[in-house]
mmCIF file of C-alpha atoms in Angstrom:
data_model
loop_
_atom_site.group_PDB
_atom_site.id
_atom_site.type_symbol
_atom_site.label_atom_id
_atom_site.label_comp_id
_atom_site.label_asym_id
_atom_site.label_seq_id
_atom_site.Cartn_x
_atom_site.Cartn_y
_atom_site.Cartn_z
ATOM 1 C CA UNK P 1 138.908 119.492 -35.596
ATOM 2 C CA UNK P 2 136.930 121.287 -37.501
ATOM 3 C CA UNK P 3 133.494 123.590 -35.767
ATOM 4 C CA UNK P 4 129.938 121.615 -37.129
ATOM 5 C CA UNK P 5 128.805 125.278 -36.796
ATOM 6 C CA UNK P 6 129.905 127.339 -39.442
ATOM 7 C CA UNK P 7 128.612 130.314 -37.677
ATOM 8 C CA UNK P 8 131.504 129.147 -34.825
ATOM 9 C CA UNK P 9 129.934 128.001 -31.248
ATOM 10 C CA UNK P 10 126.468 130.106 -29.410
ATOM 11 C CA UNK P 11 127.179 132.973 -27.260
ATOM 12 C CA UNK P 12 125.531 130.987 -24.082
ATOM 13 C CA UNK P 13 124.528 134.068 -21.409
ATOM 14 C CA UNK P 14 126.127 134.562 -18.295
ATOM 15 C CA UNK P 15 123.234 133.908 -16.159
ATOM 16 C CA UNK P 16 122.638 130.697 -17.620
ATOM 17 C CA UNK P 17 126.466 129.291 -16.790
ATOM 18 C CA UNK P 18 125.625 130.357 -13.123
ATOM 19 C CA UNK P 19 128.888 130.423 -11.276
ATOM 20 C CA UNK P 20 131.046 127.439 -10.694
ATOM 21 C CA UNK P 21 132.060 126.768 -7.259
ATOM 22 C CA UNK P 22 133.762 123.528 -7.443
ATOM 23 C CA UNK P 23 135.261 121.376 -10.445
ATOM 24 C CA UNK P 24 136.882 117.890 -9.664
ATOM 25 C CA UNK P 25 137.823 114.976 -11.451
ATOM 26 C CA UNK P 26 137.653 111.936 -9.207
ATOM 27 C CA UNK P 27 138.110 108.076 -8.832
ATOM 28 C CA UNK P 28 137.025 105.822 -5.546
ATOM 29 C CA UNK P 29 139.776 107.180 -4.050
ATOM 30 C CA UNK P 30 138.621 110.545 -4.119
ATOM 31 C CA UNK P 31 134.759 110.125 -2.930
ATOM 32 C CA UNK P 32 135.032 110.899 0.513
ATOM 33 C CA UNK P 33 137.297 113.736 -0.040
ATOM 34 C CA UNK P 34 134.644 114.784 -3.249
ATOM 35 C CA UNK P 35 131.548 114.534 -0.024
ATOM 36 C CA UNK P 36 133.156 117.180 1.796
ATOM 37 C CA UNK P 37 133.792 119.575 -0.318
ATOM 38 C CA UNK P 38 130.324 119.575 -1.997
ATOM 39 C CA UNK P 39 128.923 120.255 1.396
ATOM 40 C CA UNK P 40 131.294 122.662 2.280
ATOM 41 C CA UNK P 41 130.169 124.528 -0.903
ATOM 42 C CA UNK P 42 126.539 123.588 -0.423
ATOM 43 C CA UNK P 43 126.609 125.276 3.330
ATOM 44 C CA UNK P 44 128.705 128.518 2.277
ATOM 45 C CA UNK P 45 125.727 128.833 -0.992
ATOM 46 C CA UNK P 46 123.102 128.970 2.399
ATOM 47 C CA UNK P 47 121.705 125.228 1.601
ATOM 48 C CA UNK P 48 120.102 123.933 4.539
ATOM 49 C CA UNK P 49 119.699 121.042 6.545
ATOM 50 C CA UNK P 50 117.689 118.778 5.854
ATOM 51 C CA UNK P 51 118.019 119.784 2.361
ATOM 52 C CA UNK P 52 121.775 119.912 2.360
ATOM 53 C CA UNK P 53 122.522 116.432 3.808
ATOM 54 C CA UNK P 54 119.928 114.840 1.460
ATOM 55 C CA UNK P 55 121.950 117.010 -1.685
ATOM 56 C CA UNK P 56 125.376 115.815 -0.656
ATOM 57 C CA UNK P 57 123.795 112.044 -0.491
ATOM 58 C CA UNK P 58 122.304 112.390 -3.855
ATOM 59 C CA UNK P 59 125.664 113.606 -5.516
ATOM 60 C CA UNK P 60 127.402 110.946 -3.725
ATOM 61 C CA UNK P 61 125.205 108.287 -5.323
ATOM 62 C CA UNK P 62 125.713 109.608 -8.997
ATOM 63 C CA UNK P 63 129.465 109.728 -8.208
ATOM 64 C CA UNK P 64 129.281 106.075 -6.901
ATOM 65 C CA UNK P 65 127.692 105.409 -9.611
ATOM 66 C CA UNK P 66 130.063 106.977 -11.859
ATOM 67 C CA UNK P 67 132.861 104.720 -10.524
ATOM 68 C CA UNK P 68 131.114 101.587 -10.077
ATOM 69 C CA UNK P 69 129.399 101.414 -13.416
ATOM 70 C CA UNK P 70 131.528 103.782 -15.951
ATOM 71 C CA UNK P 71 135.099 102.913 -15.843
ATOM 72 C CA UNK P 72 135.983 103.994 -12.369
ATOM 73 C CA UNK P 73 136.209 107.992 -12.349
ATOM 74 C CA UNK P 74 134.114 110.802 -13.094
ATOM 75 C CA UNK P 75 133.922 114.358 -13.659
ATOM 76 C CA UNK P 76 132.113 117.020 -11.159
ATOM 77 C CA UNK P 77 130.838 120.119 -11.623
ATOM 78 C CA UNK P 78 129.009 122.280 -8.763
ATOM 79 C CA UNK P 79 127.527 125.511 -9.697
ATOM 80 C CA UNK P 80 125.347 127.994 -8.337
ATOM 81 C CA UNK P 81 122.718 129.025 -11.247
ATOM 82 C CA UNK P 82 119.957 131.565 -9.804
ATOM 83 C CA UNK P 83 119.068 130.344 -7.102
ATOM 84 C CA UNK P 84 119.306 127.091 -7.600
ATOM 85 C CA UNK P 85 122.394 124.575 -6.904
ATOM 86 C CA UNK P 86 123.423 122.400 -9.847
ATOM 87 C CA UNK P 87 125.480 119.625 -9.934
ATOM 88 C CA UNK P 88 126.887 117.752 -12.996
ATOM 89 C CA UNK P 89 128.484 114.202 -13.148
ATOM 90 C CA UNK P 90 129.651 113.055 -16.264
ATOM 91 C CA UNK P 91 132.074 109.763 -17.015
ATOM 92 C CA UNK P 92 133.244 107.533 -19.886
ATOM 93 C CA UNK P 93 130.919 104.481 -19.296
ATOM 94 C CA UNK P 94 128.567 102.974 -21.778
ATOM 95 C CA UNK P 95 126.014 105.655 -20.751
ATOM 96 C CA UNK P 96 122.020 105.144 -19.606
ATOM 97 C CA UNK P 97 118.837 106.834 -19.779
ATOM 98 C CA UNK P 98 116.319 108.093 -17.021
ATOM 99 C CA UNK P 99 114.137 105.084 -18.429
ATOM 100 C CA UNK P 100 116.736 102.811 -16.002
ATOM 101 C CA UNK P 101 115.100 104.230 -12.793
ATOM 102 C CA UNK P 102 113.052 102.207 -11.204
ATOM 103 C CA UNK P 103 109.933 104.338 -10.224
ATOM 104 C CA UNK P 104 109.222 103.032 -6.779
ATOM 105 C CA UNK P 105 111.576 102.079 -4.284
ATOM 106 C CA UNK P 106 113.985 99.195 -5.831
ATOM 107 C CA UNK P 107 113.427 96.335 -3.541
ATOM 108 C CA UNK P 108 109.719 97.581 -3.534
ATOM 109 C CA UNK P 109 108.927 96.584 -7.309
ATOM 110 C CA UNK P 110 111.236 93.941 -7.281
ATOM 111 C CA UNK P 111 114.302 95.988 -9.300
ATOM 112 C CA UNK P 112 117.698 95.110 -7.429
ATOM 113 C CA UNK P 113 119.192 98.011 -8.812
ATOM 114 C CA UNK P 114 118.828 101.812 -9.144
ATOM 115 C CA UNK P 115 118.197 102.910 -5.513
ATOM 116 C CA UNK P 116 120.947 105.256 -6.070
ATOM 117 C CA UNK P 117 119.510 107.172 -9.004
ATOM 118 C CA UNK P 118 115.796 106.523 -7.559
ATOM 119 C CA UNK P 119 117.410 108.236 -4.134
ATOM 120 C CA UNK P 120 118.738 111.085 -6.321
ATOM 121 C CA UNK P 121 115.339 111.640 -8.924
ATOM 122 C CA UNK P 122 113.722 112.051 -5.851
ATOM 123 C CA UNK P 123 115.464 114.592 -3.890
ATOM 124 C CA UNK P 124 116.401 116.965 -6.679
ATOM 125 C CA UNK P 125 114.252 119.641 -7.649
ATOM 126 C CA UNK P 126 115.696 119.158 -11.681
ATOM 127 C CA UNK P 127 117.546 116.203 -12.243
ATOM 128 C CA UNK P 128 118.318 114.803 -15.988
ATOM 129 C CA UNK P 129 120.274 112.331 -17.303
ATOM 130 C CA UNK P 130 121.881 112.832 -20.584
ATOM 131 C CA UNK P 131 124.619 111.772 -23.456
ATOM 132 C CA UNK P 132 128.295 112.438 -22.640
ATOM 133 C CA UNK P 133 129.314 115.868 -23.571
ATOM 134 C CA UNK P 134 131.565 116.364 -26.428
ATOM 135 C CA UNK P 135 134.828 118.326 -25.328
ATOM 136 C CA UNK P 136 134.911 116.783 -21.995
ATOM 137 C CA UNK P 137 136.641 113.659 -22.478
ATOM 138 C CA UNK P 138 133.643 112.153 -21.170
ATOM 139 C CA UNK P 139 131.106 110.439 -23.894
ATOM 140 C CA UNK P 140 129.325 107.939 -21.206
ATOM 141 C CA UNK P 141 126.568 109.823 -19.562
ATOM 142 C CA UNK P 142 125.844 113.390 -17.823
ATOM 143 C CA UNK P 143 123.763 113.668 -14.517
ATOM 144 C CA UNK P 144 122.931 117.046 -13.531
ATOM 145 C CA UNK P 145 120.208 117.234 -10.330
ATOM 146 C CA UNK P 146 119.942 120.721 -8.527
ATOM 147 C CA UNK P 147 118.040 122.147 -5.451
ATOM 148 C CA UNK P 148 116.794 125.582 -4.563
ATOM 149 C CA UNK P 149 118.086 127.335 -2.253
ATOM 150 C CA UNK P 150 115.009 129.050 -1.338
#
């Protein structure tokens, strides 16, 4: 393969790739399992409650997501990046943009679809939604949402 950087790939600093506390690959299967251990890792970072049960629900909804709509697995990524906590969801579906989510309530403004990523724009303190990162195996689409912990 060759490098479409000829001056070879950026030096990215350490405080921006924060440290990574959990990295999963999962399937249906795997969701419940996936639940725990982002709270468990949400808790031990200091996240909490309400803030941490309302985190863990928002993940869950992107990961749902991940498996319903995009080929039935995903890829996490939990980090803790200053002092916020970031979590990215990428899969191998046809991807989507932000422009998807419904910006009231669906049911509300007649949309029958989207409450999950609604749920999740709305609890996060940064959420995106981008293209599929190259090197990942996963060209569908990235979610990354994160909370402060203070």
């Amino acid at each position: 393969m060759v490098n479409p950087d000829p001056a070879g790939p950026a030096e990215v600093p350490a405080q921006e790739l924060g440290r990574r506390l959990l990295q999963r690959r999962f399937t249906a299967r795997l969701l419940p399992q996936l639940r725990l251990l982002v709270e468990e890792c949400a808790a031990r970072e200091g996240l909490c409650e309400p803030r941490r049960g309302e985190f863990v629900l928002a993940v869950d909804e992107i990961a749902g997501n991940a498996v319903e709509h995009a080929g039935g697995s995903g890829r996490l990524v939990l980090r803790r990046v200053g002092d916020e906590l970031e979590c990215r969801i990428s899969d191998a579906g046809p991807g989507f943009s932000e422009a998807v989510i419904p910006e009231l309530l669906p049911g509300l403004d007649g949309a029958t679809k989207g409450r999950g990523l609604w749920l999740a724009r709305l609890v996060a303190d940064r959420f995106a939604v981008t293209a599929g990162a190259p090197g990942t195996g996963m060209t569908g689409a990235v979610v990354t949402l994160a909370v402060r912990l203070r």
